[in-house]
Coordinates of N, CA, C and O in Angstrom, one line a residue:
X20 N -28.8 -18.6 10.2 CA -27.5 -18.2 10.6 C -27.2 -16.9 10.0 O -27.7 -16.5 8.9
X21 N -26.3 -16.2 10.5 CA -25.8 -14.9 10.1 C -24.9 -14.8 9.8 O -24.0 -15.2 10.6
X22 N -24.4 -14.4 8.5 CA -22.2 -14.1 8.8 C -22.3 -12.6 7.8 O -22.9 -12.1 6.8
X23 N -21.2 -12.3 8.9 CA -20.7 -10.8 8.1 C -19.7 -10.8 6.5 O -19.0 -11.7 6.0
X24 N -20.0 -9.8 6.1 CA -19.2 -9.6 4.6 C -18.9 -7.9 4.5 O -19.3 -6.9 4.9
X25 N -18.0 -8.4 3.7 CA -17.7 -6.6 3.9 C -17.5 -6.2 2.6 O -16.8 -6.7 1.7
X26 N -18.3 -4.6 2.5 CA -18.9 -4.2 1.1 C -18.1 -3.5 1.6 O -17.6 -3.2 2.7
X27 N -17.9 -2.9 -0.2 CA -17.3 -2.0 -0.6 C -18.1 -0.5 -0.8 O -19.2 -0.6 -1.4
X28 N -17.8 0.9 -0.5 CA -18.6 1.9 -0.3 C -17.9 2.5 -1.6 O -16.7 2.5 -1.6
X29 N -18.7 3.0 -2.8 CA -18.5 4.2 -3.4 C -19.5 5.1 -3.8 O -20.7 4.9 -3.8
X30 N -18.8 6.2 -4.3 CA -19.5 7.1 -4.4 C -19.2 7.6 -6.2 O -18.1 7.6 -6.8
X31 N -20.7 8.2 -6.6 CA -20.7 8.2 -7.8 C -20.9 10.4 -7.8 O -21.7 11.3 -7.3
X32 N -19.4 10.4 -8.9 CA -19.2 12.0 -8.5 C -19.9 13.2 -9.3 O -19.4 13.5 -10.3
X33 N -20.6 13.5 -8.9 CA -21.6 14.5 -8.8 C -20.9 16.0 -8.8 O -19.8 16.3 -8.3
X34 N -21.6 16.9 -9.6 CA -21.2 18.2 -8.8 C -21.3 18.8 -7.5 O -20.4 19.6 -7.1
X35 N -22.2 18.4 -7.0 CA -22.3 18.5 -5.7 C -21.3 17.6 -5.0 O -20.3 18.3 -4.7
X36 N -21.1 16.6 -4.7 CA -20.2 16.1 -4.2 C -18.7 16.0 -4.6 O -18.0 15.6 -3.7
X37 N -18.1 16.3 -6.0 CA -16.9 17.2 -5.7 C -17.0 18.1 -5.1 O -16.5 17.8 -4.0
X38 N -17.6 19.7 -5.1 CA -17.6 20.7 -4.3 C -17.8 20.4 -2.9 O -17.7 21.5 -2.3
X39 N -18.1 19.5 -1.8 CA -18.1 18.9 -0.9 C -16.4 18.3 -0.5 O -15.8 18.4 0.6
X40 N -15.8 17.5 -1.7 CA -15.0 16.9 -1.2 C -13.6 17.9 -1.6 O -12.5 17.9 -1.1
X41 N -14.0 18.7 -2.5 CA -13.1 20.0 -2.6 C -13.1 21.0 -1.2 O -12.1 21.5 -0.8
X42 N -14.4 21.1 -0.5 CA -14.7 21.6 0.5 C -13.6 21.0 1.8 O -12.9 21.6 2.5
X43 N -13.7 20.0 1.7 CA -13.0 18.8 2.7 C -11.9 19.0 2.8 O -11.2 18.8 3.8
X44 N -11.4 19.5 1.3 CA -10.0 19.1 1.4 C -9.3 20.7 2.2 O -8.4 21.0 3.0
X45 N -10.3 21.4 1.6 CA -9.6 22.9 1.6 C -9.7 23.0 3.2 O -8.7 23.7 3.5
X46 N -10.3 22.7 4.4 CA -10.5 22.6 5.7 C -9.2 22.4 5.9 O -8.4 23.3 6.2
X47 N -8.8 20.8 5.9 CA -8.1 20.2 5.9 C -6.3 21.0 5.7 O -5.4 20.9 6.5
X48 N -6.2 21.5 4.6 CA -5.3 22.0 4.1 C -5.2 23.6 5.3 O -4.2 24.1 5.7
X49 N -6.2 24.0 5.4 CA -5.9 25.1 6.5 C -5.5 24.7 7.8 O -4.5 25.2 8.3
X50 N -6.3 23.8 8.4 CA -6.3 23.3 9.2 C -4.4 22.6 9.6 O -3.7 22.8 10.5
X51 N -4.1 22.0 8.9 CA -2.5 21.9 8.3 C -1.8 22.9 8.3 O -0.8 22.9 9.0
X52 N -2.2 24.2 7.5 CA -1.2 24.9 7.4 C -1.3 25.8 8.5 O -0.5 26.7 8.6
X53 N -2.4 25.5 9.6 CA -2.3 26.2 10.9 C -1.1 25.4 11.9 O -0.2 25.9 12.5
X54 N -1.3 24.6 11.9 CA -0.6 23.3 12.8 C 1.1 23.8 12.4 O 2.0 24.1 13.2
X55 N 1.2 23.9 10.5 CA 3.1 23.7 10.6 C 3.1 25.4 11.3 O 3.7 25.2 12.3
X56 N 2.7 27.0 11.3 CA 2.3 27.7 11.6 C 2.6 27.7 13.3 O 3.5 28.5 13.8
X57 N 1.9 26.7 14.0 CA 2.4 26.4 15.5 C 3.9 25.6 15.8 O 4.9 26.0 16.4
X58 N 3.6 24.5 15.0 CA 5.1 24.1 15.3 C 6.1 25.1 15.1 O 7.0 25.0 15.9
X59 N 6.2 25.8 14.4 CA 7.3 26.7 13.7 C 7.1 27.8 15.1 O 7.9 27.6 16.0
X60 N 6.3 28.7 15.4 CA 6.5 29.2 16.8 C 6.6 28.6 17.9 O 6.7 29.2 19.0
X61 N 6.6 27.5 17.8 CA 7.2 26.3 19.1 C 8.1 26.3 18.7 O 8.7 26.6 19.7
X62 N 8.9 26.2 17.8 CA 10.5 25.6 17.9 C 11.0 26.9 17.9 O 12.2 26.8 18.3
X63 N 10.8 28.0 17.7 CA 11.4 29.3 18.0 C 11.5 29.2 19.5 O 12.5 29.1 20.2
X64 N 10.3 29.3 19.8 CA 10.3 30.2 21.5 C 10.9 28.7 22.3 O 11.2 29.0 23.4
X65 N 11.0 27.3 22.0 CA 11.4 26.1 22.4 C 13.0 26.0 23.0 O 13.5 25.8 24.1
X66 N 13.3 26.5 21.3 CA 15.1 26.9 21.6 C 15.1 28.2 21.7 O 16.1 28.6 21.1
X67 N 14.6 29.1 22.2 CA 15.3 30.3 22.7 C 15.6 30.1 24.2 O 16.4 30.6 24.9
X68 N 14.5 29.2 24.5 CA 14.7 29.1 25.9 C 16.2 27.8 26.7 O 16.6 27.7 27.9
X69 N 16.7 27.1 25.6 CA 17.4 26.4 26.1 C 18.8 27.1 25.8 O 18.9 28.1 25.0
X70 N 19.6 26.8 26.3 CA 21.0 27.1 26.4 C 21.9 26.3 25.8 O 22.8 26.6 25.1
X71 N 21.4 25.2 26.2 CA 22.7 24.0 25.8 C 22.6 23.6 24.4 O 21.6 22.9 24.1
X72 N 23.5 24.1 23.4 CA 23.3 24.0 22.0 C 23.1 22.2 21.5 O 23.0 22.0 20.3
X73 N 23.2 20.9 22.6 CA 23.4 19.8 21.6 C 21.9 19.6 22.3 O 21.4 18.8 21.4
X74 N 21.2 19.8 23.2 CA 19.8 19.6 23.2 C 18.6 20.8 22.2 O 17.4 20.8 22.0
X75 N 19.5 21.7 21.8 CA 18.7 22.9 21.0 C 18.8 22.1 19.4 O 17.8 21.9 18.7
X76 N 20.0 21.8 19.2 CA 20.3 20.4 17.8 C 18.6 19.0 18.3 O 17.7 18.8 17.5
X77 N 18.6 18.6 19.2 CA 17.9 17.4 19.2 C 16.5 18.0 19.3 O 15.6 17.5 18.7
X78 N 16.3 19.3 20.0 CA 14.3 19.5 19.7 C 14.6 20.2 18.7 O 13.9 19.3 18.1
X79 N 14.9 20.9 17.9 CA 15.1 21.0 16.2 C 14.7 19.8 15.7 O 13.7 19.8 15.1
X80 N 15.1 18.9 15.7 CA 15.2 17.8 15.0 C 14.0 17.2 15.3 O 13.4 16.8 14.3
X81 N 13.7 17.0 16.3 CA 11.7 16.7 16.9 C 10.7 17.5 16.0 O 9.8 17.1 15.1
X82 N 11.1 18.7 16.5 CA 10.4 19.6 15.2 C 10.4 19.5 13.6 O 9.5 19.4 12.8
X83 N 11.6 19.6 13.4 CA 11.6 19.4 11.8 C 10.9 18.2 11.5 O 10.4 18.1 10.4
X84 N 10.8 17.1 12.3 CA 10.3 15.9 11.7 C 8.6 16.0 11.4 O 8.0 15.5 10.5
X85 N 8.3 16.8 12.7 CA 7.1 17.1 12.8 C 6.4 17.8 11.4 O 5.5 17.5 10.7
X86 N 7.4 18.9 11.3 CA 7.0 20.0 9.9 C 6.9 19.2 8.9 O 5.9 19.0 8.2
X87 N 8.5 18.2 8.5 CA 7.8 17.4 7.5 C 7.0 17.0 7.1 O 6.7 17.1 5.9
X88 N 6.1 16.0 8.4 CA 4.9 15.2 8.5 C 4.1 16.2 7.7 O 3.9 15.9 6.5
X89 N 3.5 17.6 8.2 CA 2.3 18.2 7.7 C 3.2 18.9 6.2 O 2.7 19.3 5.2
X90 N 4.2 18.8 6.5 CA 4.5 19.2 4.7 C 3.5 18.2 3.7 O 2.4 18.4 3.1
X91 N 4.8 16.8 4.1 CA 4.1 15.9 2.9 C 2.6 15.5 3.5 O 2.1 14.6 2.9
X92 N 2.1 16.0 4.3 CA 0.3 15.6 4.2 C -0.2 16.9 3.7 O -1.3 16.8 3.1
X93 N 0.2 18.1 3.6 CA -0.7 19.0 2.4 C -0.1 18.7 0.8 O -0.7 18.9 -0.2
X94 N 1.1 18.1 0.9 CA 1.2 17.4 -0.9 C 0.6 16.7 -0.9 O 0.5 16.4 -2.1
X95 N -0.1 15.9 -0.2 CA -1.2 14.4 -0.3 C -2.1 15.0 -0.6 O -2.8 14.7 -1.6
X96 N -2.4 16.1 0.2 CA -3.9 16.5 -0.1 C -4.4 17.8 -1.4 O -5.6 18.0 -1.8
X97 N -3.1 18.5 -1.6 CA -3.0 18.7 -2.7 C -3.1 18.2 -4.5 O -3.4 18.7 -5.6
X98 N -2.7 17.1 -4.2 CA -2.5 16.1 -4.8 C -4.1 15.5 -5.1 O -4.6 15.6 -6.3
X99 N -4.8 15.0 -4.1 CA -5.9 14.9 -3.6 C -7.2 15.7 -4.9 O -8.1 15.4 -5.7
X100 N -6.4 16.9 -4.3 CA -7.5 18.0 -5.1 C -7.0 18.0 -6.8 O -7.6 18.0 -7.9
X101 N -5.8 18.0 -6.5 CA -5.6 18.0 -8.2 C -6.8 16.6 -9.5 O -7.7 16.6 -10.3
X102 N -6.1 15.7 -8.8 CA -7.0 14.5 -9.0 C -8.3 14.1 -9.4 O -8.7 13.4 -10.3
X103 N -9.0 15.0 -8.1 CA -10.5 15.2 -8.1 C -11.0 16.2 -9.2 O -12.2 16.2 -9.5
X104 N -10.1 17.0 -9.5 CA -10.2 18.4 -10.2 C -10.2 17.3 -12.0 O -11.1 17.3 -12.8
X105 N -9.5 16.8 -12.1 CA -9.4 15.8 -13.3 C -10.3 15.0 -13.3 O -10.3 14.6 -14.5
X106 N -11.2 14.3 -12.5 CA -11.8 13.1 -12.7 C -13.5 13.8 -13.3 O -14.0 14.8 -12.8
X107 N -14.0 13.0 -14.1 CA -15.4 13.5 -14.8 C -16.3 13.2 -14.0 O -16.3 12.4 -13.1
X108 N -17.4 14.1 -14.5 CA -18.6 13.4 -13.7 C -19.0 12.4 -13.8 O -18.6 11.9 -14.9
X109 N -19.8 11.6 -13.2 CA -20.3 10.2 -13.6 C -19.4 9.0 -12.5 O -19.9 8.1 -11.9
X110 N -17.6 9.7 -12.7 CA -17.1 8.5 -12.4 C -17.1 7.6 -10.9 O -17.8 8.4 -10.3
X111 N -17.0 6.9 -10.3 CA -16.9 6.1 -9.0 C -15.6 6.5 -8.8 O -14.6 6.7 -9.5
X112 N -16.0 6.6 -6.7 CA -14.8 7.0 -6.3 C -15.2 6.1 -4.9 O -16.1 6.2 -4.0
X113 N -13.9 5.1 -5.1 CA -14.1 4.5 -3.3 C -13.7 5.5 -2.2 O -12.8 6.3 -2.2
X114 N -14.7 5.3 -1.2 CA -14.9 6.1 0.0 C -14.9 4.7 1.6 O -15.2 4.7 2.8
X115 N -14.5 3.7 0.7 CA -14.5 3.0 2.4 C -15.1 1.7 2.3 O -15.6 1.5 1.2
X116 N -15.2 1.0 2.9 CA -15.8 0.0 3.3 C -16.8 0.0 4.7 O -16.8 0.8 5.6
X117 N -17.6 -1.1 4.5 CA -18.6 -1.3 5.9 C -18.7 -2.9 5.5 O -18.3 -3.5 4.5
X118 N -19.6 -3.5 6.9 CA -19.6 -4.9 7.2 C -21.2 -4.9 6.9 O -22.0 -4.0 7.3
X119 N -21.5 -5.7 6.2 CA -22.9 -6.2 5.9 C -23.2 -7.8 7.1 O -22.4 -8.5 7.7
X120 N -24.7 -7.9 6.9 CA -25.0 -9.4 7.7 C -25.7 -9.9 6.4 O -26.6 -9.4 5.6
X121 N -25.1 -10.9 6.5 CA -26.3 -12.0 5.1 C -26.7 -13.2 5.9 O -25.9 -13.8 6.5
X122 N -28.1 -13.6 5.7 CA -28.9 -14.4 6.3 C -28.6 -15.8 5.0 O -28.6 -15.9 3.8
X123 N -28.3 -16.7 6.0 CA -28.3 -18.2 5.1 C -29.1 -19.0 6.3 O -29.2 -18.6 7.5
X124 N -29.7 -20.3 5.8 CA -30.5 -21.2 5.9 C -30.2 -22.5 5.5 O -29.6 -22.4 4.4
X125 N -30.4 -23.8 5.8 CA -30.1 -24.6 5.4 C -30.6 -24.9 4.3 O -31.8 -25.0 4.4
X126 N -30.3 -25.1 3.1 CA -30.4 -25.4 1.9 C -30.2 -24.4 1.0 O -30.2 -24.6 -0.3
X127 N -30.0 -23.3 1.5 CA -29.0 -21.7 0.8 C -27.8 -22.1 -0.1 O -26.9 -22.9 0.5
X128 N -27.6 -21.9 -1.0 CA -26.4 -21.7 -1.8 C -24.9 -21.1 -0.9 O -24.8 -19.9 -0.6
X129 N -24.3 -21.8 -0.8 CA -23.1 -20.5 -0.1 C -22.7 -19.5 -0.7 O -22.4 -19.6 -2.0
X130 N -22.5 -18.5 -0.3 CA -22.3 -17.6 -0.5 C -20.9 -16.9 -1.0 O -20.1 -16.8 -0.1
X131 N -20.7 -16.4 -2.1 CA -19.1 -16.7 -2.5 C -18.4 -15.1 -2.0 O -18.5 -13.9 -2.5
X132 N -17.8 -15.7 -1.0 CA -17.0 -14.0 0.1 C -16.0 -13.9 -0.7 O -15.1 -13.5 -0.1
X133 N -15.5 -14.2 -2.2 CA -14.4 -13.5 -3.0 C -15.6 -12.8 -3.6 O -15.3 -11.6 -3.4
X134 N -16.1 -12.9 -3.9 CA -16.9 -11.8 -5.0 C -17.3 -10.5 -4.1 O -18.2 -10.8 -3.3
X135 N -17.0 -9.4 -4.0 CA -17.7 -8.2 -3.4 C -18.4 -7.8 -3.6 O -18.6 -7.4 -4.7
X136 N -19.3 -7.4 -2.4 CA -21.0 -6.4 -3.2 C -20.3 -4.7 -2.7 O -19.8 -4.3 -1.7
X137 N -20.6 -4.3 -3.8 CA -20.5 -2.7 -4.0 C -22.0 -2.2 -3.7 O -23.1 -2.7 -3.9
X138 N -21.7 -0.8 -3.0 CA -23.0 0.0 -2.5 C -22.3 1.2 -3.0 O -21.3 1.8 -2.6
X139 N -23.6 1.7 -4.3 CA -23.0 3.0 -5.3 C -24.1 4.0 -4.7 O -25.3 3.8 -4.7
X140 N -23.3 5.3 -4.3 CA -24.0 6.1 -3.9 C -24.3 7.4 -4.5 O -23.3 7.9 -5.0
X141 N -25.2 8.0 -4.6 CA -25.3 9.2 -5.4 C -25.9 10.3 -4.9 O -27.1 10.1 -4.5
X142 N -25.4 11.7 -4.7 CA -25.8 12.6 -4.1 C -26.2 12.1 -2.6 O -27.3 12.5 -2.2
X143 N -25.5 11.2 -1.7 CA -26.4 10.8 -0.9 C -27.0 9.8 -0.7 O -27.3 9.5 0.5
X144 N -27.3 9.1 -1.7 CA -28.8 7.8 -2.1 C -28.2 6.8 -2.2 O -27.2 7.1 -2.9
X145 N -28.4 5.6 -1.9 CA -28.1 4.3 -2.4 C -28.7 4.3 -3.9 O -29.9 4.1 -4.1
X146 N -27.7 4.4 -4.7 CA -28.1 4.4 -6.3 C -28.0 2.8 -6.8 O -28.7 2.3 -7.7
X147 N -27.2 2.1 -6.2 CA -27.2 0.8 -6.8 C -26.4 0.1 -5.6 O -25.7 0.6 -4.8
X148 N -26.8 -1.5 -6.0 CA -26.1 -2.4 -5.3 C -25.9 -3.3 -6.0 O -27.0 -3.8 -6.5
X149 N -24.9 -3.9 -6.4 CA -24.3 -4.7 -7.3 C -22.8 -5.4 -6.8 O -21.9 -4.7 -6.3
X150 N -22.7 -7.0 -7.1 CA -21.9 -7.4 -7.2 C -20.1 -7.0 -7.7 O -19.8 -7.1 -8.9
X151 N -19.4 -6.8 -7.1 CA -17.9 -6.2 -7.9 C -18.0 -6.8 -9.0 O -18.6 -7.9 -9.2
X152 N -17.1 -5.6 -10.0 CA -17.1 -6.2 -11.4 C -16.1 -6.7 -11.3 O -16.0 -7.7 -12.0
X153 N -15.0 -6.6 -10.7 CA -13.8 -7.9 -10.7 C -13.3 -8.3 -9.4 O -13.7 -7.5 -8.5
X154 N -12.4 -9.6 -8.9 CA -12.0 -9.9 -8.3 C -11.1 -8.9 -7.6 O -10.8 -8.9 -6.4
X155 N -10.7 -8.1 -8.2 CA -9.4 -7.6 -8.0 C -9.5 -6.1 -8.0 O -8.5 -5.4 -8.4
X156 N -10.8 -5.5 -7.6 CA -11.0 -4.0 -7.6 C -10.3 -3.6 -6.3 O -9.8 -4.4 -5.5
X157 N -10.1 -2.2 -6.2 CA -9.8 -2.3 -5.2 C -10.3 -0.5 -5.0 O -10.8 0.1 -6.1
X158 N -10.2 0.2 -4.0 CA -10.4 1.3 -3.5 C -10.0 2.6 -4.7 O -8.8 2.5 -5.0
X159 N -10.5 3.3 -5.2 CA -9.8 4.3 -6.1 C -9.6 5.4 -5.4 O -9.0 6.3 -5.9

């Protein structure tokens, strides 16, 4: 018989793989500050074109909500980078989860789905697989 489990994915941080996820972020952050960039000449040329001042108040207000959105998502990802910019080499960094298949058999031990298996990765490689060290890890 088969049943799924679901591991936990990290990644063990490297120089290389900060400068990757520094890479990621910095995309990301342009890519953002192109978008508030658009919205902001949408809501110009949006309300130049209307007339009636209490619908030019309500798409303002569409817009601004929007701007906020990518506000506070380049402080996330700022943030992000700060973080990563502080953490040492060596340390683990969860990157996700995936679903594993474990084969059992009649007279198999059951298999205890509170305990999580971790898949530690390095530059790339499956560096280790190992049991969680606590019940209660959770994503970093």
């Amino acid at each position: 018989m088969k049943l799924i489990r679901t591991v936990i994915i990290k990644h063990i941080v490297t120089e290389e793989k900060k400068a990757a996820l520094i890479s990621e972020f910095e995309t990301e952050i342009i890519q953002c500050e192109r978008e508030l960039e658009q919205l902001v000449f949408q809501l110009h040329k949006a309300t130049k074109d209307i007339p009636n001042k209490h619908e030019q108040l309500t798409l303002r207000a569409r817009y601004k909500e929007e701007i906020k959105k990518r506000e506070e998502r380049l402080q996330t990802i700022s943030f992000k980078v700060q973080q990563l910019n502080k953490l040492e080499l060596g340390s683990e960094i969860g990157v996700g989860t995936a679903e594993s298949i474990v084969d059992i058999e009649v007279g198999d031990p059951w298999p205890d789905f509170e305990q999580k298996i971790e898949v530690i990765i390095k530059n790339g490689i499956v560096h280790e697989i190992r049991e969680s060290r606590s019940e209660h890890d959770e994503l970093v």
